[in-house]
């Protein structure tokens, strides 16, 4: 058994009875990356997450491992170089989960950048990121651009460009890093909230934790604490009475999902919106296409961030202007999500202009907080904050240097991307034999990598699609600490976002299986059932 939600109590006991070197707060990509790096260097590490792993921003991004082309416009060369170069590294660490995705950038007659500037900008982007010659940008004529994507509006296209990016699933990436951290010795647990800090002589020495499922409170003792709580970073700095100087500014980003039939683009596209010149993505994924994002200042609840009808109408309008034949309406939206960017506030800057660079804040109590940054840069952020921590707190210890560029993530034992494709082909054949749609092969391998074998070997006899979902659930409970059905439908499988029809087909059987495995009574079953139903309607009810 891996990280099983049925063994939570034994993890809680270890958390109570161990004196840790490092406690990481937050099970998003930043905290996960820090826990993996710290345990690989030899620090005795614990990680606590108040909700589910990747509950915050790390399941609500655009799901790209990208260099951030638009940051070139803001002259953030250092950021583009770092995250751009990281793309290839993270692809190596999980080639099934971080997959190459060519991006089409259409150029317009009356707006946006000229061909020459775009050609130079993309060349610089490739250079900074060290992109291999065969993957470097290619400029297109008007005809080539329209051939590449016939749905584009024809009257104002003057050409285009194709350049290299990578697509991922943010929550799956976070989960695999969490599991790798546990494999390297970290004690990790979800649904455990930091309530307050414990001090001795003004220095932080631990935290009081609430186990959210049982309500039990306990203490974790640790020589150092890193606050990687994303949009909640400032709340913890307030608890530590150290929210002085720089602070966070949260901006909301919304994504919509429609079926691939409704928006049948041939490849990922990054285009500027006619009315305000902002850039947005349309990205095909399996049976769906997703569209995003917005970028607006946010001050509401961090626990429940939703898309409004204004957000949805803006994105639909942008798509219809760019692809005039598709005529999307709000009724075509199958799903949506909204996330918060934890950015560093700067006087007089608008949401879109704020830097995406990460920053580390050190408080007099010793609490280190890290915020800002990108999914793509998680490894480098971890390296930086741990180098600072080790210099300060563990100078006497002979610890390893950062090695995470060599640590392959769970399910990633592929030599290269070609092997991933071969494996997908072998899974397709197996699915056909089991009366399952062969297009599930891409989904399964993209989600689980080689762990697909564990799931397929566990399929019981019965209706194939339902039995597959139940085998996925058992994997999520026994190996990935899924505690609620929404952990499963949102962050372990992405089904609520990308395959709502399948979710509706299998949800009853999944809930009954969950009831049996977790030992819920009928009241708990009803509560979980209602939360699944309200999430299904919630993703399309824009207020
Ligand atoms: P989070 O993922 O929010 O994790 C913080 C965690 O801390 C949460 O899970 C929370 O529950 C937990 N927590 C809070 N308080 C406590 C407590 N008291 N006790 C215990 N746990 C606590 N980056 C890219 O590289 N590529 C992209 O395509 C991209 N697109 C984006 C699109 C949008 C709309 C947004 C909003 C961001 C995007 N980003 C992208 C940025 C990226 O998603 C974030 O930088 C990253 O996910 C932040 O991760 P995090 O771990 O710092 O925060």
Coordinates of C-alpha atoms and ligand atoms in Angstrom, one line a residue:
X1 CA 0.0 0.0 0.0
X2 CA 1.2 3.5 -0.8
X3 CA -0.2 6.7 0.7
X4 CA -3.5 5.2 1.9
X5 CA -6.3 7.3 3.3
X6 CA -7.2 4.2 5.4
X7 CA -3.9 4.6 7.3
X8 CA -4.2 8.2 8.3
X9 CA -4.2 7.5 12.0
X10 CA -0.7 6.0 11.8
X11 CA 0.6 9.1 10.0
X12 CA -1.0 11.3 12.7
X13 CA 0.8 9.3 15.4
X14 CA 4.1 9.7 13.6
X15 CA 3.5 13.5 13.3
X16 CA 2.8 13.7 17.1
X17 CA 5.8 11.6 18.1
X18 CA 8.6 12.8 15.9
X19 CA 10.7 15.9 16.2
X20 CA 11.0 17.1 12.7
X21 CA 13.7 19.2 11.0
X22 CA 11.2 20.9 8.8
X23 CA 7.4 21.3 8.7
X24 CA 6.0 22.4 5.4
X25 CA 2.6 24.1 5.4
X26 CA 0.5 23.6 2.2
X27 CA 0.1 20.7 -0.1
X28 CA 0.1 22.6 -3.4
X29 CA 2.9 22.3 -5.9
X30 CA 5.2 24.7 -3.9
X31 CA 4.9 22.8 -0.7
X32 CA 5.1 19.4 -2.5
X33 CA 8.3 20.5 -4.3
X34 CA 9.8 21.7 -1.0
X35 CA 9.0 18.4 0.9
X36 CA 10.5 16.3 -1.9
X37 CA 13.7 18.4 -2.1
X38 CA 14.1 18.6 1.7
X39 CA 13.6 14.9 2.3
X40 CA 16.0 14.0 -0.6
X41 CA 18.6 16.3 1.0
X42 CA 18.3 14.4 4.3
X43 CA 16.0 16.7 6.4
X44 CA 13.3 14.9 8.4
X45 CA 10.3 16.5 6.9
X46 CA 6.5 16.7 7.5
X47 CA 3.9 18.3 5.2
X48 CA 0.4 19.2 6.2
X49 CA -2.5 20.4 3.9
X50 CA -5.7 21.8 5.4
X51 CA -7.9 20.5 2.6
X52 CA -6.9 18.0 -0.2
X53 CA -3.5 18.0 -1.9
X54 CA -3.7 20.6 -4.7
X55 CA -7.0 22.0 -3.4
X56 CA -5.8 25.6 -3.9
X57 CA -4.3 27.2 -7.0
X58 CA -2.4 24.0 -8.0
X59 CA -5.6 22.4 -9.4
X60 CA -6.9 25.5 -11.1
X61 CA -4.2 26.8 -13.4
X62 CA -4.0 26.7 -17.2
X63 CA -2.2 23.4 -16.8
X64 CA 0.8 24.5 -18.9
X65 CA 4.4 24.0 -18.1
X66 CA 5.4 27.1 -20.0
X67 CA 8.0 29.8 -20.2
X68 CA 5.4 32.5 -20.1
X69 CA 5.8 34.2 -23.4
X70 CA 3.9 37.3 -22.2
X71 CA 6.5 37.9 -19.5
X72 CA 9.0 38.8 -22.3
X73 CA 6.7 41.8 -23.0
X74 CA 7.2 42.8 -19.3
X75 CA 11.0 42.4 -19.8
X76 CA 11.2 39.6 -17.2
X77 CA 14.1 37.9 -18.9
X78 CA 15.3 36.1 -15.7
X79 CA 11.9 34.6 -15.1
X80 CA 11.5 33.5 -18.8
X81 CA 15.0 31.9 -18.7
X82 CA 14.4 30.0 -15.5
X83 CA 10.9 28.7 -16.2
X84 CA 11.6 28.2 -19.9
X85 CA 14.6 26.0 -19.1
X86 CA 12.6 24.1 -16.4
X87 CA 10.1 22.9 -19.0
X88 CA 12.5 20.3 -20.4
X89 CA 13.7 19.3 -16.9
X90 CA 10.1 18.6 -15.7
X91 CA 9.3 16.8 -18.9
X92 CA 12.2 14.4 -18.3
X93 CA 11.0 13.8 -14.7
X94 CA 7.4 12.9 -15.8
X95 CA 7.3 12.4 -19.6
X96 CA 3.7 11.0 -19.5
X97 CA 2.4 13.9 -17.5
X98 CA 4.3 16.9 -18.9
X99 CA 3.8 16.4 -22.7
X100 CA 5.0 18.6 -25.6
X101 CA 2.3 20.8 -27.0
X102 CA 2.9 23.0 -30.0
X103 CA 1.2 26.3 -29.7
X104 CA -0.2 28.3 -32.6
X105 CA 0.1 32.1 -32.3
X106 CA -2.0 33.8 -35.0
X107 CA -1.0 37.4 -36.1
X108 CA -3.7 39.9 -37.0
X109 CA -3.7 42.8 -39.5
X110 CA -5.0 45.5 -37.2
X111 CA -3.8 44.6 -33.8
X112 CA -1.2 42.7 -31.8
X113 CA 2.4 42.4 -32.7
X114 CA 3.9 42.6 -36.1
X115 CA 5.5 39.5 -37.8
X116 CA 9.1 40.8 -37.3
X117 CA 8.7 41.6 -33.6
X118 CA 7.0 38.2 -33.0
X119 CA 9.7 36.4 -34.9
X120 CA 12.4 38.1 -32.9
X121 CA 10.5 37.6 -29.6
X122 CA 10.0 33.9 -30.1
X123 CA 13.6 33.5 -31.2
X124 CA 14.6 35.1 -27.9
X125 CA 12.2 32.9 -26.0
X126 CA 13.7 29.8 -27.6
X127 CA 17.2 31.1 -26.9
X128 CA 16.5 31.9 -23.2
X129 CA 14.9 28.6 -22.7
X130 CA 17.5 26.6 -24.5
X131 CA 15.0 25.0 -26.9
X132 CA 16.4 22.2 -29.2
X133 CA 16.8 23.4 -32.8
X134 CA 14.1 21.0 -34.1
X135 CA 11.5 22.4 -31.7
X136 CA 12.3 26.1 -32.3
X137 CA 9.7 28.5 -33.5
X138 CA 8.5 28.4 -37.0
X139 CA 6.9 31.5 -38.7
X140 CA 3.8 30.9 -40.9
X141 CA 2.3 32.8 -43.9
X142 CA -1.4 33.7 -43.8
X143 CA -2.3 30.6 -45.9
X144 CA -0.2 28.3 -43.7
X145 CA -1.8 29.7 -40.5
X146 CA -5.4 29.2 -41.9
X147 CA -4.4 25.7 -43.1
X148 CA -3.1 25.0 -39.6
X149 CA -6.4 26.2 -38.1
X150 CA -9.3 26.6 -40.5
X151 CA -11.6 27.8 -37.8
X152 CA -9.8 31.1 -37.4
X153 CA -11.4 34.3 -38.6
X154 CA -10.1 34.8 -42.1
X155 CA -10.4 38.6 -42.8
X156 CA -7.7 39.9 -40.4
X157 CA -5.1 37.1 -40.2
X158 CA -1.8 38.1 -41.7
X159 CA 0.3 35.1 -40.6
X160 CA 1.2 33.2 -37.5
X161 CA 3.9 31.3 -35.6
X162 CA 4.2 27.8 -34.0
X163 CA 6.3 27.5 -30.9
X164 CA 7.0 24.8 -28.3
X165 CA 5.3 24.5 -24.9
X166 CA 4.3 21.6 -22.6
X167 CA 0.8 20.6 -21.2
X168 CA 0.3 18.9 -17.9
X169 CA -2.3 18.2 -15.2
X170 CA -1.4 20.5 -12.3
X171 CA -3.2 18.4 -9.6
X172 CA -1.7 15.1 -10.9
X173 CA 1.7 16.7 -11.0
X174 CA 1.3 17.9 -7.4
X175 CA 0.1 14.4 -6.3
X176 CA 3.0 12.6 -7.9
X177 CA 5.5 15.0 -6.3
X178 CA 3.7 14.4 -2.9
X179 CA 4.0 10.7 -3.4
X180 CA 7.7 11.0 -4.3
X181 CA 8.3 13.1 -1.2
X182 CA 6.7 10.4 0.9
X183 CA 8.9 7.8 -0.8
X184 CA 11.9 9.8 0.2
X185 CA 10.8 9.8 3.8
X186 CA 8.5 12.8 4.2
X187 CA 5.4 12.3 6.4
X188 CA 2.6 13.9 4.4
X189 CA -1.1 14.3 5.2
X190 CA -4.1 16.1 3.8
X191 CA -7.1 17.5 5.8
X192 CA -4.8 18.7 8.6
X193 CA -4.8 22.5 9.2
X194 CA -2.3 24.6 11.0
X195 CA -4.2 26.5 13.6
X196 CA -1.4 28.4 15.3
X197 CA 2.3 28.4 15.9
X198 CA 4.2 27.4 19.0
X199 CA 7.1 29.5 20.1
X200 CA 10.0 29.2 22.6
X201 CA 12.0 32.4 23.4
X202 CA 10.3 34.2 20.4
X203 CA 11.4 31.5 18.0
X204 CA 9.0 29.2 16.1
X205 CA 9.4 25.6 17.3
X206 CA 6.2 23.9 16.1
X207 CA 2.5 24.2 15.2
X208 CA -0.9 23.3 16.5
X209 CA -2.8 21.2 14.0
X210 CA -6.4 20.2 13.6
X211 CA -7.2 17.0 11.9
X212 CA -10.3 18.1 10.0
X213 CA -12.0 14.7 9.7
X214 CA -12.0 13.8 13.4
X215 CA -11.6 17.3 14.9
X216 CA -8.6 16.0 16.9
X217 CA -6.0 18.7 17.7
X218 CA -2.3 17.9 18.2
X219 CA 1.1 19.4 18.0
X220 CA 4.0 19.0 15.6
X221 CA 7.4 19.9 16.8
X222 CA 9.9 21.1 14.2
X223 CA 13.1 23.0 14.1
X224 CA 12.0 25.0 11.1
X225 CA 8.7 25.8 9.3
X226 CA 8.1 26.9 5.7
X227 CA 4.8 28.5 4.9
X228 CA 3.9 27.5 1.3
X229 CA 0.2 28.2 1.7
X230 CA -0.3 30.0 -1.7
X231 CA -3.2 32.4 -1.5
X232 CA -3.3 31.8 2.3
X233 CA 0.4 32.8 2.9
X234 CA -0.6 36.1 4.4
X235 CA -3.1 34.6 6.8
X236 CA -0.2 32.5 8.3
X237 CA 2.1 35.5 8.3
X238 CA -0.7 37.3 10.3
X239 CA -0.8 34.4 12.8
X240 CA 2.9 34.8 13.2
X241 CA 2.4 38.6 13.5
X242 CA 4.9 39.1 10.8
X243 CA 2.8 40.4 7.9
X244 CA 4.9 43.6 7.5
X245 CA 6.2 45.2 4.3
X246 CA 5.3 43.3 1.2
X247 CA 2.0 41.5 1.0
X248 CA 0.0 39.4 -1.5
X249 CA -2.4 40.6 -4.1
X250 CA -4.8 37.8 -5.2
X251 CA -6.1 37.8 -8.8
X252 CA -8.7 35.4 -10.1
X253 CA -8.4 33.4 -13.3
X254 CA -11.3 31.5 -14.8
X255 CA -11.3 28.6 -17.3
X256 CA -14.3 27.2 -19.2
X257 CA -14.6 23.7 -20.7
X258 CA -16.7 22.8 -23.8
X259 CA -16.8 19.6 -25.7
X260 CA -14.3 19.1 -28.5
X261 CA -17.2 18.8 -30.9
X262 CA -18.3 22.4 -30.1
X263 CA -14.8 23.9 -30.4
X264 CA -13.0 21.4 -32.7
X265 CA -9.6 23.3 -32.9
X266 CA -6.8 21.2 -34.3
X267 CA -4.2 22.3 -31.8
X268 CA -3.5 24.6 -28.8
X269 CA -3.9 28.3 -29.7
X270 CA -2.7 31.4 -27.9
X271 CA -4.5 34.5 -29.2
X272 CA -5.2 38.1 -28.3
X273 CA -8.7 39.2 -27.4
X274 CA -10.0 41.9 -29.7
X275 CA -11.7 44.1 -27.1
X276 CA -8.8 44.4 -24.6
X277 CA -5.7 42.8 -26.3
X278 CA -5.3 40.3 -23.4
X279 CA -3.9 36.9 -24.5
X280 CA -5.9 33.8 -23.8
X281 CA -5.5 30.1 -24.6
X282 CA -7.7 27.4 -26.2
X283 CA -6.3 24.0 -25.5
X284 CA -7.7 20.6 -26.7
X285 CA -7.6 17.9 -24.1
X286 CA -9.2 14.5 -24.8
X287 CA -12.9 14.9 -25.6
X288 CA -12.9 18.5 -24.5
X289 CA -11.4 21.9 -25.3
X290 CA -10.7 24.4 -22.5
X291 CA -10.5 28.2 -22.7
X292 CA -8.8 30.6 -20.4
X293 CA -8.0 32.7 -18.6
X294 CA -9.2 35.9 -17.0
X295 CA -7.1 38.1 -14.6
X296 CA -9.1 40.2 -12.2
X297 CA -8.4 41.5 -8.7
X298 CA -10.0 39.3 -6.0
X299 CA -11.1 39.9 -2.4
X300 CA -13.8 37.2 -1.8
X301 CA -13.7 33.9 0.0
X302 CA -10.5 31.8 -0.8
X303 CA -12.3 28.6 0.0
X304 CA -14.9 28.9 -2.7
X305 CA -13.7 30.7 -5.9
X306 CA -16.2 30.6 -8.8
X307 CA -16.6 31.9 -12.3
X308 CA -19.2 34.6 -12.6
X309 CA -21.5 35.1 -15.7
X310 CA -19.3 38.1 -16.5
X311 CA -16.2 35.9 -16.6
X312 CA -18.0 33.3 -18.7
X313 CA -19.5 35.8 -21.2
X314 CA -16.1 37.5 -21.7
X315 CA -14.4 34.2 -22.6
X316 CA -17.2 33.0 -24.8
X317 CA -17.2 36.4 -26.7
X318 CA -13.5 36.2 -27.2
X319 CA -13.7 32.7 -28.7
X320 CA -16.6 33.6 -31.0
X321 CA -14.7 36.7 -32.3
X322 CA -11.6 34.6 -33.1
X323 CA -13.5 31.5 -34.4
X324 CA -16.6 33.0 -36.0
X325 CA -18.1 29.8 -37.2
X326 CA -18.4 28.1 -33.8
X327 CA -21.1 30.3 -32.2
X328 CA -20.6 29.1 -28.6
X329 CA -23.3 30.0 -26.1
X330 CA -23.3 29.8 -22.3
X331 CA -25.3 26.6 -22.7
X332 CA -22.4 24.9 -24.4
X333 CA -20.2 25.1 -21.3
X334 CA -19.8 21.7 -19.7
X335 CA -17.6 22.7 -16.8
X336 CA -15.4 25.5 -15.4
X337 CA -12.9 26.3 -12.6
X338 CA -11.5 29.4 -11.0
X339 CA -8.2 29.9 -9.2
X340 CA -6.3 32.6 -7.4
X341 CA -2.8 33.8 -8.3
X342 CA -0.9 34.6 -5.1
X343 CA 1.1 37.5 -6.5
X344 CA 3.2 40.1 -4.7
X345 CA 1.5 43.5 -4.5
X346 CA 3.2 46.4 -6.3
X347 CA 1.9 50.0 -6.1
X348 CA 0.0 51.2 -9.1
X349 CA 0.2 47.9 -11.1
X350 CA -2.8 46.3 -12.7
X351 CA -3.6 42.6 -12.1
X352 CA -2.1 41.5 -15.5
X353 CA 1.1 43.6 -15.0
X354 CA 2.0 42.2 -11.6
X355 CA 5.2 40.1 -11.7
X356 CA 4.9 36.3 -11.5
X357 CA 8.3 36.1 -9.7
X358 CA 8.4 34.3 -6.4
X359 CA 9.6 35.9 -3.2
X360 CA 10.8 34.6 0.2
X361 CA 9.8 36.4 3.4
X362 CA 11.8 35.7 6.6
X363 CA 10.2 36.7 9.9
X364 CA 12.0 37.4 13.2
X365 CA 10.4 34.2 14.6
X366 CA 12.2 32.2 11.9
X367 CA 9.1 31.5 9.8
X368 CA 10.0 31.4 6.1
X369 CA 7.1 32.1 3.7
X370 CA 7.3 31.7 0.0
X371 CA 4.8 33.1 -2.5
X372 CA 4.3 34.1 -6.1
X373 CA 5.9 32.0 -8.8
X374 CA 4.6 29.5 -11.3
X375 CA 3.7 25.8 -11.4
X376 CA 6.6 25.5 -13.9
X377 CA 9.2 26.9 -11.5
X378 CA 8.3 24.7 -8.4
X379 CA 11.6 22.9 -8.4
X380 CA 13.7 26.0 -8.5
X381 CA 11.5 27.7 -5.8
X382 CA 12.1 24.7 -3.5
X383 CA 15.8 24.8 -4.2
X384 CA 16.1 28.5 -3.3
X385 CA 14.1 28.5 -0.1
X386 CA 15.9 25.3 1.1
X387 CA 19.3 26.7 0.3
X388 CA 18.4 29.8 2.4
X389 CA 16.9 27.6 5.3
X390 CA 19.9 25.3 5.4
X391 CA 22.4 28.1 5.5
X392 CA 20.6 29.7 8.3
X393 CA 19.3 26.8 10.4
X394 CA 21.4 23.7 9.6
X395 CA 24.9 25.0 8.9
X396 CA 26.4 22.2 11.0
X397 CA 24.7 19.4 9.0
X398 CA 26.3 17.8 6.1
X399 CA 23.3 17.7 3.8
X400 CA 23.1 16.7 0.2
X401 CA 22.7 19.4 -2.5
X402 CA 19.5 19.8 -4.4
X403 CA 19.0 16.6 -6.5
X404 CA 15.4 16.9 -7.7
X405 CA 16.4 17.3 -11.3
X406 CA 17.3 13.6 -11.2
X407 CA 14.3 12.3 -9.2
X408 CA 11.8 10.8 -11.6
X409 CA 8.2 11.1 -10.3
X410 CA 5.9 8.2 -9.6
X411 CA 4.7 6.3 -12.7
X412 CA 7.4 7.9 -14.8
X413 CA 9.7 5.0 -15.6
X414 CA 9.9 5.8 -19.3
X415 CA 13.2 6.4 -21.1
X416 CA 11.7 9.1 -23.2
X417 CA 8.5 10.4 -24.8
X418 CA 8.7 7.8 -27.6
X419 CA 8.3 5.1 -24.9
X420 CA 5.3 6.8 -23.5
X421 CA 3.6 6.6 -26.9
X422 CA 4.5 2.9 -27.3
X423 CA 3.0 2.3 -23.8
X424 CA -0.2 4.2 -24.8
X425 CA -0.5 1.9 -27.9
X426 CA -0.1 -1.2 -25.8
X427 CA -2.8 0.1 -23.3
X428 CA -5.1 0.8 -26.3
X429 CA -4.9 -2.8 -27.3
X430 CA -5.6 -4.0 -23.8
X431 CA -8.6 -1.7 -23.4
X432 CA -10.2 -3.0 -26.7
X433 CA -9.9 -6.5 -25.3
X434 CA -11.7 -5.4 -22.2
X435 CA -14.6 -3.7 -24.1
X436 CA -13.3 -0.2 -23.1
X437 CA -13.0 2.8 -25.4
X438 CA -9.4 2.9 -26.7
X439 CA -9.3 6.7 -26.4
X440 CA -9.2 6.1 -22.6
X441 CA -5.5 5.0 -23.1
X442 CA -4.4 8.6 -23.5
X443 CA -6.3 9.7 -20.4
X444 CA -5.1 6.8 -18.3
X445 CA -1.4 7.0 -19.2
X446 CA -1.5 10.8 -19.0
X447 CA -3.0 10.6 -15.5
X448 CA -1.2 7.6 -14.0
X449 CA 1.8 6.8 -16.3
X450 CA 3.0 3.2 -15.6
X451 CA 0.7 3.0 -12.6
X452 CA -2.0 2.3 -15.3
X453 CA -1.0 -1.3 -14.9
X454 CA -2.0 -1.4 -11.3
X455 CA -5.5 0.0 -12.1
X456 CA -6.1 -2.3 -15.1
X457 CA -5.0 -5.3 -13.2
X458 CA -7.6 -4.5 -10.5
X459 CA -10.7 -4.3 -12.8
X460 CA -13.4 -6.7 -11.6
X461 CA -16.0 -8.3 -13.8
X462 CA -19.1 -6.2 -14.6
X463 CA -19.9 -3.2 -16.7
X464 CA -16.4 -2.2 -18.0
X465 CA -16.6 1.6 -17.7
X466 CA -18.0 1.4 -14.2
X467 CA -15.5 -1.2 -13.1
X468 CA -12.6 0.9 -14.5
X469 CA -13.8 3.9 -12.5
X470 CA -14.1 1.7 -9.3
X471 CA -10.5 0.4 -9.9
X472 CA -9.4 4.1 -10.3
X473 CA -11.1 4.9 -7.0
X474 CA -9.4 2.0 -5.2
X475 CA -6.1 3.3 -6.5
X476 CA -6.9 6.9 -5.3
X477 CA -7.9 5.7 -1.8
X478 CA -5.0 3.2 -1.3
X479 CA -2.2 5.0 -3.0
X480 CA -3.2 8.7 -3.2
X481 CA -5.0 9.5 0.1
X482 CA -8.3 10.4 -1.5
X483 CA -10.7 11.1 1.4
X484 CA -13.8 12.5 -0.4
X485 CA -15.5 11.7 -3.7
X486 CA -14.6 15.2 -4.9
X487 CA -10.9 14.5 -4.2
X488 CA -11.4 11.7 -6.7
X489 CA -13.5 13.5 -9.3
X490 CA -11.6 16.7 -9.3
X491 CA -8.0 16.2 -8.3
X492 CA -7.2 12.5 -8.9
X493 CA -8.9 12.1 -12.2
X494 CA -10.0 15.6 -13.5
X495 CA -13.3 14.0 -14.4
X496 CA -15.5 16.9 -13.2
X497 CA -13.6 19.3 -15.5
X498 CA -12.9 17.2 -18.6
X499 CA -15.4 14.3 -18.7
X500 CA -18.5 15.3 -16.9
X501 CA -20.6 12.9 -19.0
X502 CA -18.5 10.0 -17.7
X503 CA -18.6 11.4 -14.1
X504 CA -22.4 11.3 -14.3
X505 CA -22.4 7.7 -15.6
X506 CA -20.1 6.4 -12.9
X507 CA -20.8 8.6 -9.9
X508 CA -23.4 6.4 -8.2
X509 CA -21.2 3.3 -8.4
X510 CA -18.1 5.2 -7.3
X511 CA -20.0 6.6 -4.2
X512 CA -21.2 3.1 -3.2
X513 CA -17.7 1.7 -3.5
X514 CA -16.4 4.6 -1.5
X515 CA -19.0 4.0 1.2
X516 CA -17.9 0.3 1.4
X517 CA -14.2 1.0 1.5
X518 CA -14.3 4.0 3.9
X519 CA -17.0 2.5 6.1
X520 CA -19.4 5.5 5.8
X521 CA -22.9 5.2 7.4
X522 CA -26.0 6.2 5.4
X523 CA -25.9 9.8 6.6
X524 CA -22.3 10.3 5.5
X525 CA -23.2 8.7 2.2
X526 CA -26.0 11.2 1.7
X527 CA -23.8 14.2 2.6
X528 CA -21.1 13.1 0.1
X529 CA -23.8 12.4 -2.6
X530 CA -25.1 15.9 -2.2
X531 CA -21.7 17.5 -2.4
X532 CA -21.1 15.6 -5.7
X533 CA -24.5 16.7 -7.1
X534 CA -23.9 20.3 -6.1
X535 CA -20.4 20.3 -7.7
X536 CA -21.9 19.0 -11.0
X537 CA -24.4 21.8 -11.1
X538 CA -22.0 24.3 -9.6
X539 CA -19.5 24.3 -12.5
X540 CA -22.1 25.6 -14.9
X541 CA -24.2 27.9 -12.6
X542 CA -22.6 31.3 -13.2
X543 CA -23.8 34.0 -10.8
Ligands
LIG1 P1 -1.6 26.4 -3.7 O1 -1.7 25.5 -4.8 O2 -2.8 27.3 -3.5 O3 -1.3 25.6 -2.4 C1 -1.4 26.2 -1.1 C2 -2.0 25.2 -0.2 O4 -1.9 25.6 1.2 C3 -3.5 25.0 -0.5 O5 -3.8 23.7 -0.9 C4 -4.2 25.3 0.9 O6 -5.3 24.5 1.2 C5 -3.0 25.1 1.9 N1 -3.2 25.8 3.1 C6 -3.6 27.1 3.3 N2 -3.6 27.4 4.6 C7 -3.3 26.3 5.3 C8 -3.2 25.9 6.7 N3 -3.5 26.8 7.7 N4 -2.8 24.7 7.0 C9 -2.5 23.8 6.1 N5 -2.6 24.0 4.8 C10 -3.0 25.2 4.4 N6 1.6 28.4 -13.5 C11 2.2 27.7 -14.6 O7 3.4 27.4 -14.5 N7 1.5 27.4 -15.7 C12 0.2 27.8 -15.9 O8 -0.4 27.4 -16.9 C13 -0.4 28.5 -14.9 N8 -1.7 29.0 -15.1 C14 -2.3 29.6 -14.1 C15 -3.6 30.0 -14.3 C16 -4.3 30.6 -13.2 C17 -5.8 31.0 -13.4 C18 -3.7 30.7 -12.0 C19 -4.5 31.3 -10.8 C20 -2.4 30.4 -11.8 C21 -1.7 29.8 -12.8 N9 -0.3 29.5 -12.7 C22 0.3 28.8 -13.7 C23 0.4 29.7 -11.4 C24 0.4 28.4 -10.6 O9 -0.8 27.7 -10.7 C25 0.6 28.8 -9.1 O10 1.8 29.5 -9.0 C26 0.8 27.6 -8.2 O11 -0.2 26.6 -8.4 C27 0.8 28.0 -6.7 O12 1.0 26.8 -6.0 P2 1.1 26.9 -4.4 O13 1.5 25.6 -3.9 O14 2.0 28.1 -4.0 O15 -0.3 27.4 -3.9

